[in-house]
PDB file of C-alpha atoms in Angstrom:
ATOM      1  CA  UNK A   1     -26.471   6.360  -4.282  1.00 63.00           C
ATOM      2  CA  UNK A   2     -23.598   5.664  -6.784  1.00 90.00           C
ATOM      3  CA  UNK A   3     -20.477   6.061  -5.566  1.00 97.00           C
ATOM      4  CA  UNK A   4     -18.182   8.752  -6.886  1.00 97.00           C
ATOM      5  CA  UNK A   5     -15.171   8.775  -7.641  1.00 98.00           C
ATOM      6  CA  UNK A   6     -14.991  12.045  -6.405  1.00 98.00           C
ATOM      7  CA  UNK A   7     -15.498  11.548  -3.434  1.00 98.00           C
ATOM      8  CA  UNK A   8     -11.949   9.793  -2.421  1.00 98.00           C
ATOM      9  CA  UNK A   9      -9.491  12.187  -1.428  1.00 98.00           C
ATOM     10  CA  UNK A  10      -6.997  13.129  -3.773  1.00 98.00           C
ATOM     11  CA  UNK A  11      -3.212  14.557  -2.940  1.00 96.00           C
ATOM     12  CA  UNK A  12      -1.716  18.004  -4.317  1.00 95.00           C
ATOM     13  CA  UNK A  13      -1.343  15.740  -8.126  1.00 96.00           C
ATOM     14  CA  UNK A  14      -4.564  14.716  -8.538  1.00 98.00           C
ATOM     15  CA  UNK A  15      -3.752  11.381  -7.549  1.00 98.00           C
ATOM     16  CA  UNK A  16      -4.136   8.447  -4.902  1.00 98.00           C
ATOM     17  CA  UNK A  17      -2.133   5.150  -3.810  1.00 98.00           C
ATOM     18  CA  UNK A  18      -3.155   2.087  -5.008  1.00 98.00           C
ATOM     19  CA  UNK A  19      -2.540  -0.942  -3.660  1.00 98.00           C
ATOM     20  CA  UNK A  20      -3.157  -4.019  -5.620  1.00 98.00           C
ATOM     21  CA  UNK A  21      -3.013  -7.442  -3.358  1.00 98.00           C
ATOM     22  CA  UNK A  22      -3.071 -11.320  -5.234  1.00 98.00           C
ATOM     23  CA  UNK A  23      -7.293 -12.248  -4.621  1.00 98.00           C
ATOM     24  CA  UNK A  24      -5.940 -16.229  -3.797  1.00 97.00           C
ATOM     25  CA  UNK A  25      -2.940 -15.562  -2.192  1.00 97.00           C
ATOM     26  CA  UNK A  26      -2.904 -12.516   0.258  1.00 98.00           C
ATOM     27  CA  UNK A  27       0.712 -11.806  -1.266  1.00 98.00           C
ATOM     28  CA  UNK A  28       1.427  -7.091  -1.601  1.00 98.00           C
ATOM     29  CA  UNK A  29       2.015  -7.253  -5.600  1.00 98.00           C
ATOM     30  CA  UNK A  30       2.439  -3.437  -6.350  1.00 98.00           C
ATOM     31  CA  UNK A  31       1.459   0.286  -5.380  1.00 98.00           C
ATOM     32  CA  UNK A  32       0.734   2.377  -8.108  1.00 98.00           C
ATOM     33  CA  UNK A  33      -1.499   5.724  -8.484  1.00 98.00           C
ATOM     34  CA  UNK A  34      -4.846   5.829  -9.452  1.00 98.00           C
ATOM     35  CA  UNK A  35      -6.485   9.425 -10.105  1.00 98.00           C
ATOM     36  CA  UNK A  36     -10.177   9.673 -10.450  1.00 98.00           C
ATOM     37  CA  UNK A  37     -10.943   8.944 -14.686  1.00 98.00           C
ATOM     38  CA  UNK A  38      -8.836   5.583 -13.760  1.00 98.00           C
ATOM     39  CA  UNK A  39     -10.832   5.186 -10.473  1.00 98.00           C
ATOM     40  CA  UNK A  40     -13.806   4.766 -12.890  1.00 98.00           C
ATOM     41  CA  UNK A  41     -11.713   2.924 -15.683  1.00 98.00           C
ATOM     42  CA  UNK A  42     -11.152   0.137 -13.380  1.00 98.00           C
ATOM     43  CA  UNK A  43     -14.663  -0.651 -11.812  1.00 98.00           C
ATOM     44  CA  UNK A  44     -15.608  -0.312 -15.074  1.00 97.00           C
ATOM     45  CA  UNK A  45     -14.352  -2.440 -17.505  1.00 98.00           C
ATOM     46  CA  UNK A  46     -12.767  -4.558 -13.582  1.00 98.00           C
ATOM     47  CA  UNK A  47      -9.283  -4.371 -15.621  1.00 98.00           C
ATOM     48  CA  UNK A  48      -7.289  -2.527 -13.599  1.00 98.00           C
ATOM     49  CA  UNK A  49      -5.840   1.302 -14.456  1.00 98.00           C
ATOM     50  CA  UNK A  50      -3.084   3.052 -13.446  1.00 98.00           C
ATOM     51  CA  UNK A  51      -1.922   6.630 -13.338  1.00 98.00           C
ATOM     52  CA  UNK A  52       1.691   6.193 -14.649  1.00 97.00           C
ATOM     53  CA  UNK A  53       2.821   9.353 -12.956  1.00 95.00           C
ATOM     54  CA  UNK A  54       6.393   9.413 -15.574  1.00 94.00           C
ATOM     55  CA  UNK A  55       4.721   9.430 -18.260  1.00 95.00           C
ATOM     56  CA  UNK A  56       1.374  11.092 -18.467  1.00 97.00           C
ATOM     57  CA  UNK A  57      -1.147   8.576 -19.619  1.00 97.00           C
ATOM     58  CA  UNK A  58      -3.581   5.820 -18.303  1.00 98.00           C
ATOM     59  CA  UNK A  59      -2.073   2.647 -17.428  1.00 96.00           C
ATOM     60  CA  UNK A  60      -3.890  -1.078 -17.835  1.00 97.00           C
ATOM     61  CA  UNK A  61      -2.178  -2.836 -16.463  1.00 97.00           C
ATOM     62  CA  UNK A  62      -0.498  -5.237 -19.189  1.00 95.00           C
ATOM     63  CA  UNK A  63      -1.843  -3.688 -21.479  1.00 94.00           C
ATOM     64  CA  UNK A  64       1.692  -4.426 -23.537  1.00 91.00           C
ATOM     65  CA  UNK A  65       2.981  -6.738 -21.246  1.00 92.00           C
ATOM     66  CA  UNK A  66      -0.186  -9.012 -21.416  1.00 95.00           C
ATOM     67  CA  UNK A  67       0.427  -9.962 -17.233  1.00 96.00           C
ATOM     68  CA  UNK A  68      -3.416  -8.155 -16.723  1.00 97.00           C
ATOM     69  CA  UNK A  69      -5.776  -7.900 -13.025  1.00 98.00           C
ATOM     70  CA  UNK A  70      -8.882  -8.668 -13.433  1.00 98.00           C
ATOM     71  CA  UNK A  71     -10.891  -6.623 -10.455  1.00 98.00           C
ATOM     72  CA  UNK A  72     -11.956  -8.401  -7.513  1.00 98.00           C
ATOM     73  CA  UNK A  73     -12.322  -6.647  -5.318  1.00 98.00           C
ATOM     74  CA  UNK A  74     -12.400  -2.559  -4.776  1.00 98.00           C
ATOM     75  CA  UNK A  75     -11.733  -1.846  -1.654  1.00 98.00           C
ATOM     76  CA  UNK A  76     -11.216   2.316   0.005  1.00 98.00           C
ATOM     77  CA  UNK A  77     -10.172   2.899   3.736  1.00 98.00           C
ATOM     78  CA  UNK A  78     -11.314   4.758   6.956  1.00 98.00           C
ATOM     79  CA  UNK A  79      -9.617   8.221   5.328  1.00 97.00           C
ATOM     80  CA  UNK A  80     -10.816   7.935   2.031  1.00 98.00           C
ATOM     81  CA  UNK A  81      -7.595   8.825   0.997  1.00 98.00           C
ATOM     82  CA  UNK A  82      -5.701   5.156   0.115  1.00 98.00           C
ATOM     83  CA  UNK A  83      -6.778   2.066  -1.951  1.00 98.00           C
ATOM     84  CA  UNK A  84      -6.756  -2.182  -1.611  1.00 98.00           C
ATOM     85  CA  UNK A  85      -8.261  -3.508  -4.623  1.00 98.00           C
ATOM     86  CA  UNK A  86      -7.662  -7.318  -4.819  1.00 98.00           C
ATOM     87  CA  UNK A  87      -7.093  -9.399  -8.192  1.00 98.00           C
ATOM     88  CA  UNK A  88      -6.613 -12.133 -10.180  1.00 98.00           C
ATOM     89  CA  UNK A  89      -2.744 -11.403 -11.358  1.00 98.00           C
ATOM     90  CA  UNK A  90      -1.631 -13.103 -14.708  1.00 97.00           C
ATOM     91  CA  UNK A  91       1.639 -14.043 -14.434  1.00 96.00           C
ATOM     92  CA  UNK A  92       4.694 -10.770 -12.999  1.00 97.00           C
ATOM     93  CA  UNK A  93       3.330  -7.667 -11.491  1.00 97.00           C
ATOM     94  CA  UNK A  94       6.573  -6.512 -11.671  1.00 97.00           C
ATOM     95  CA  UNK A  95       7.852  -4.607 -14.444  1.00 95.00           C
ATOM     96  CA  UNK A  96      11.290  -7.087 -13.665  1.00 97.00           C
ATOM     97  CA  UNK A  97       9.222 -10.332 -14.036  1.00 97.00           C
ATOM     98  CA  UNK A  98       8.860 -11.038 -10.017  1.00 98.00           C
ATOM     99  CA  UNK A  99       5.426 -11.767  -9.441  1.00 97.00           C
ATOM    100  CA  UNK A 100       5.376  -9.430  -6.725  1.00 98.00           C
ATOM    101  CA  UNK A 101       7.580  -5.595  -6.417  1.00 98.00           C
ATOM    102  CA  UNK A 102       8.478  -6.288  -2.866  1.00 98.00           C
ATOM    103  CA  UNK A 103      10.695  -8.638  -3.852  1.00 98.00           C
ATOM    104  CA  UNK A 104      13.885  -7.316  -1.480  1.00 98.00           C
ATOM    105  CA  UNK A 105      13.898  -7.064   2.311  1.00 98.00           C
ATOM    106  CA  UNK A 106      15.991  -5.930   4.712  1.00 98.00           C
ATOM    107  CA  UNK A 107      17.672  -7.846   7.354  1.00 98.00           C
ATOM    108  CA  UNK A 108      20.373  -7.337   9.843  1.00 96.00           C
ATOM    109  CA  UNK A 109      21.042  -3.833   8.381  1.00 96.00           C
ATOM    110  CA  UNK A 110      21.491  -6.334   4.837  1.00 97.00           C
ATOM    111  CA  UNK A 111      18.970  -6.089   1.481  1.00 98.00           C
ATOM    112  CA  UNK A 112      17.998  -9.394   0.835  1.00 97.00           C
ATOM    113  CA  UNK A 113      16.308 -10.290  -2.290  1.00 98.00           C
ATOM    114  CA  UNK A 114      13.404 -13.164  -1.689  1.00 98.00           C
ATOM    115  CA  UNK A 115      13.075 -14.002  -5.446  1.00 97.00           C
ATOM    116  CA  UNK A 116      13.990 -13.947  -9.020  1.00 97.00           C
ATOM    117  CA  UNK A 117      12.349 -13.371 -12.225  1.00 97.00           C
ATOM    118  CA  UNK A 118       9.792 -15.580 -13.267  1.00 91.00           C
ATOM    119  CA  UNK A 119      11.552 -18.214 -16.023  1.00 81.00           C
TER     120      UNK A 119
ATOM    121  CA  UNK B   1      27.328  -2.883   3.307  1.00 63.00           C
ATOM    122  CA  UNK B   2      24.274  -1.346   6.288  1.00 90.00           C
ATOM    123  CA  UNK B   3      21.023  -0.695   4.221  1.00 97.00           C
ATOM    124  CA  UNK B   4      21.062   3.149   4.549  1.00 97.00           C
ATOM    125  CA  UNK B   5      17.282   4.793   4.521  1.00 98.00           C
ATOM    126  CA  UNK B   6      18.512   7.366   2.742  1.00 98.00           C
ATOM    127  CA  UNK B   7      18.804   4.782  -0.840  1.00 98.00           C
ATOM    128  CA  UNK B   8      15.380   5.198  -0.533  1.00 98.00           C
ATOM    129  CA  UNK B   9      13.320   7.149  -2.925  1.00 98.00           C
ATOM    130  CA  UNK B  10      11.463   9.741  -0.796  1.00 98.00           C
ATOM    131  CA  UNK B  11       8.588  12.711  -2.327  1.00 96.00           C
ATOM    132  CA  UNK B  12       9.158  15.737  -2.209  1.00 95.00           C
ATOM    133  CA  UNK B  13       8.382  15.981   0.947  1.00 96.00           C
ATOM    134  CA  UNK B  14      10.347  13.669   2.077  1.00 98.00           C
ATOM    135  CA  UNK B  15       7.763  10.983   2.531  1.00 98.00           C
ATOM    136  CA  UNK B  16       7.719   6.886   1.732  1.00 98.00           C
ATOM    137  CA  UNK B  17       4.659   4.939   1.578  1.00 98.00           C
ATOM    138  CA  UNK B  18       4.877   2.332   4.378  1.00 98.00           C
ATOM    139  CA  UNK B  19       1.905  -0.780   3.313  1.00 98.00           C
ATOM    140  CA  UNK B  20       1.173  -2.136   7.194  1.00 98.00           C
ATOM    141  CA  UNK B  21       0.411  -6.579   6.648  1.00 98.00           C
ATOM    142  CA  UNK B  22      -0.363  -9.072   8.691  1.00 98.00           C
ATOM    143  CA  UNK B  23       2.252 -11.317   9.095  1.00 98.00           C
ATOM    144  CA  UNK B  24      -0.214 -14.219  10.012  1.00 97.00           C
ATOM    145  CA  UNK B  25      -3.693 -13.503   8.211  1.00 97.00           C
ATOM    146  CA  UNK B  26      -1.483 -11.592   5.008  1.00 98.00           C
ATOM    147  CA  UNK B  27      -4.417  -9.002   5.856  1.00 98.00           C
ATOM    148  CA  UNK B  28      -3.186  -5.821   4.643  1.00 98.00           C
ATOM    149  CA  UNK B  29      -4.158  -3.234   7.695  1.00 98.00           C
ATOM    150  CA  UNK B  30      -2.882   0.311   6.781  1.00 98.00           C
ATOM    151  CA  UNK B  31      -1.228   2.244   4.507  1.00 98.00           C
ATOM    152  CA  UNK B  32       0.521   5.503   6.119  1.00 98.00           C
ATOM    153  CA  UNK B  33       4.307   7.018   5.188  1.00 98.00           C
ATOM    154  CA  UNK B  34       7.315   7.378   6.870  1.00 98.00           C
ATOM    155  CA  UNK B  35      10.324   9.649   6.380  1.00 98.00           C
ATOM    156  CA  UNK B  36      13.925   8.485   6.658  1.00 98.00           C
ATOM    157  CA  UNK B  37      13.829   8.792  10.431  1.00 98.00           C
ATOM    158  CA  UNK B  38      11.068   6.689  10.478  1.00 98.00           C
ATOM    159  CA  UNK B  39      12.264   3.639   9.048  1.00 98.00           C
ATOM    160  CA  UNK B  40      15.479   3.925  10.940  1.00 98.00           C
ATOM    161  CA  UNK B  41      13.318   4.232  13.750  1.00 98.00           C
ATOM    162  CA  UNK B  42      11.294   1.176  13.325  1.00 98.00           C
ATOM    163  CA  UNK B  43      14.718  -1.257  11.506  1.00 98.00           C
ATOM    164  CA  UNK B  44      16.400   0.065  15.228  1.00 97.00           C
ATOM    165  CA  UNK B  45      13.477  -0.504  17.828  1.00 98.00           C
ATOM    166  CA  UNK B  46      11.190  -3.225  15.421  1.00 98.00           C
ATOM    167  CA  UNK B  47       8.044  -1.131  16.521  1.00 98.00           C
ATOM    168  CA  UNK B  48       6.191   0.369  13.481  1.00 98.00           C
ATOM    169  CA  UNK B  49       7.107   4.363  13.450  1.00 98.00           C
ATOM    170  CA  UNK B  50       5.165   6.726  11.058  1.00 98.00           C
ATOM    171  CA  UNK B  51       5.465  10.071  10.236  1.00 98.00           C
ATOM    172  CA  UNK B  52       2.064  11.559  10.660  1.00 97.00           C
ATOM    173  CA  UNK B  53       2.196  14.700   8.529  1.00 95.00           C
ATOM    174  CA  UNK B  54      -1.143  16.296  10.315  1.00 94.00           C
ATOM    175  CA  UNK B  55       0.468  16.526  13.241  1.00 95.00           C
ATOM    176  CA  UNK B  56       3.907  17.233  11.727  1.00 97.00           C
ATOM    177  CA  UNK B  57       5.198  14.081  14.957  1.00 97.00           C
ATOM    178  CA  UNK B  58       6.953  10.781  14.810  1.00 98.00           C
ATOM    179  CA  UNK B  59       3.746   8.455  15.191  1.00 96.00           C
ATOM    180  CA  UNK B  60       4.773   5.098  17.383  1.00 97.00           C
ATOM    181  CA  UNK B  61       2.752   2.989  16.386  1.00 97.00           C
ATOM    182  CA  UNK B  62       0.081   2.066  19.389  1.00 95.00           C
ATOM    183  CA  UNK B  63       1.906   4.356  21.449  1.00 94.00           C
ATOM    184  CA  UNK B  64      -0.862   5.931  23.146  1.00 91.00           C
ATOM    185  CA  UNK B  65      -4.233   3.021  22.256  1.00 92.00           C
ATOM    186  CA  UNK B  66      -2.185  -0.354  22.708  1.00 95.00           C
ATOM    187  CA  UNK B  67      -2.127  -0.861  19.677  1.00 96.00           C
ATOM    188  CA  UNK B  68       0.820  -1.838  18.566  1.00 97.00           C
ATOM    189  CA  UNK B  69       2.775  -3.403  15.863  1.00 98.00           C
ATOM    190  CA  UNK B  70       5.927  -5.061  15.897  1.00 98.00           C
ATOM    191  CA  UNK B  71       8.707  -5.310  12.573  1.00 98.00           C
ATOM    192  CA  UNK B  72       8.517  -9.308  11.453  1.00 98.00           C
ATOM    193  CA  UNK B  73       9.785  -8.345   8.146  1.00 98.00           C
ATOM    194  CA  UNK B  74      10.887  -4.773   6.084  1.00 98.00           C
ATOM    195  CA  UNK B  75      10.441  -4.805   2.549  1.00 98.00           C
ATOM    196  CA  UNK B  76      10.795  -2.454   0.058  1.00 98.00           C
ATOM    197  CA  UNK B  77       9.841  -2.017  -3.878  1.00 98.00           C
ATOM    198  CA  UNK B  78      11.234  -1.832  -7.581  1.00 98.00           C
ATOM    199  CA  UNK B  79      11.891   1.421  -7.196  1.00 97.00           C
ATOM    200  CA  UNK B  80      12.792   1.852  -3.828  1.00 98.00           C
ATOM    201  CA  UNK B  81       9.937   4.532  -4.031  1.00 98.00           C
ATOM    202  CA  UNK B  82       7.478   2.111  -0.908  1.00 98.00           C
ATOM    203  CA  UNK B  83       8.069  -0.195   1.862  1.00 98.00           C
ATOM    204  CA  UNK B  84       5.826  -3.231   3.156  1.00 98.00           C
ATOM    205  CA  UNK B  85       6.380  -3.967   6.736  1.00 98.00           C
ATOM    206  CA  UNK B  86       4.623  -6.946   7.339  1.00 98.00           C
ATOM    207  CA  UNK B  87       3.779  -6.527  11.192  1.00 98.00           C
ATOM    208  CA  UNK B  88       2.261  -8.483  14.569  1.00 98.00           C
ATOM    209  CA  UNK B  89      -0.959  -6.289  14.981  1.00 98.00           C
ATOM    210  CA  UNK B  90      -1.708  -5.798  18.435  1.00 97.00           C
ATOM    211  CA  UNK B  91      -5.854  -5.382  18.859  1.00 96.00           C
ATOM    212  CA  UNK B  92      -6.516  -2.673  15.708  1.00 97.00           C
ATOM    213  CA  UNK B  93      -4.884  -1.020  13.860  1.00 97.00           C
ATOM    214  CA  UNK B  94      -7.547   1.695  12.216  1.00 97.00           C
ATOM    215  CA  UNK B  95      -8.593   4.686  14.621  1.00 95.00           C
ATOM    216  CA  UNK B  96     -11.947   3.565  14.378  1.00 97.00           C
ATOM    217  CA  UNK B  97     -11.403   0.169  15.768  1.00 97.00           C
ATOM    218  CA  UNK B  98     -11.461  -1.819  12.958  1.00 98.00           C
ATOM    219  CA  UNK B  99      -8.612  -4.212  12.695  1.00 97.00           C
ATOM    220  CA  UNK B 100      -7.988  -2.856   9.108  1.00 98.00           C
ATOM    221  CA  UNK B 101      -8.271   0.306   7.727  1.00 98.00           C
ATOM    222  CA  UNK B 102      -9.680  -1.333   4.433  1.00 98.00           C
ATOM    223  CA  UNK B 103     -13.143  -2.017   5.436  1.00 98.00           C
ATOM    224  CA  UNK B 104     -15.491  -0.453   2.848  1.00 98.00           C
ATOM    225  CA  UNK B 105     -15.887  -1.864   0.046  1.00 98.00           C
ATOM    226  CA  UNK B 106     -17.020  -0.997  -4.079  1.00 98.00           C
ATOM    227  CA  UNK B 107     -19.216  -3.794  -5.336  1.00 98.00           C
ATOM    228  CA  UNK B 108     -22.264  -3.128  -8.204  1.00 96.00           C
ATOM    229  CA  UNK B 109     -21.209   0.997  -8.019  1.00 96.00           C
ATOM    230  CA  UNK B 110     -22.094   0.520  -3.526  1.00 97.00           C
ATOM    231  CA  UNK B 111     -20.385   1.460  -0.969  1.00 98.00           C
ATOM    232  CA  UNK B 112     -20.509  -2.036   2.005  1.00 97.00           C
ATOM    233  CA  UNK B 113     -19.566  -1.575   5.234  1.00 98.00           C
ATOM    234  CA  UNK B 114     -17.060  -5.076   5.278  1.00 98.00           C
ATOM    235  CA  UNK B 115     -16.516  -4.712   9.240  1.00 97.00           C
ATOM    236  CA  UNK B 116     -17.552  -3.609  12.490  1.00 97.00           C
ATOM    237  CA  UNK B 117     -15.637  -2.320  15.305  1.00 97.00           C
ATOM    238  CA  UNK B 118     -14.265  -4.731  18.115  1.00 91.00           C
ATOM    239  CA  UNK B 119     -16.038  -5.095  20.665  1.00 81.00           C
TER     240      UNK B 119
END
């Protein structure tokens, strides 16, 4: 039976969180949101496509920046309410031009910046 | 300046998604939700504590199952609206007794189960 994006569990806004993980290094790069159509487009095009909550539009990752995400594997969790996309990331996943959005740690109660923007 | 959990960006329900990643293997194990108090408790106790949306109560991971999550590093993303906790996971993170909740892949339009429950 073909996979139906509608079989996923979306929130009240029709969205599901999608975690993007570097397929090679395993680094968690970012988290963004998809609706059912973004899921379908991601699977069909193999270019990871989110739904931008601020712009209220589809967001083909890297379309303007060139920092594309090629889908390697598409996973869903046991509750069908969270996605994990394993990807080949070109350049920076973060809008700050860092590889990962998770560049801030809290250690001994203080925020520590773990990486600088890419050159 | 001490880190203030209230400086994070919570959704309309006062929650923030938290991705749990195995600190050793890099495997993404699960995603659940925290409120500000769960963040504070996680940082203070080093035992990862979520907010259960279904039970409307704090959920000290592993309290009943023994499948605890010891905090190794606590990270936040560029928008301060998503968390990444690197952890030492005892046993299974998933309620199905699998190591990870993300055991289902969609490949060639078909759902594929990638792992079986732990013995």
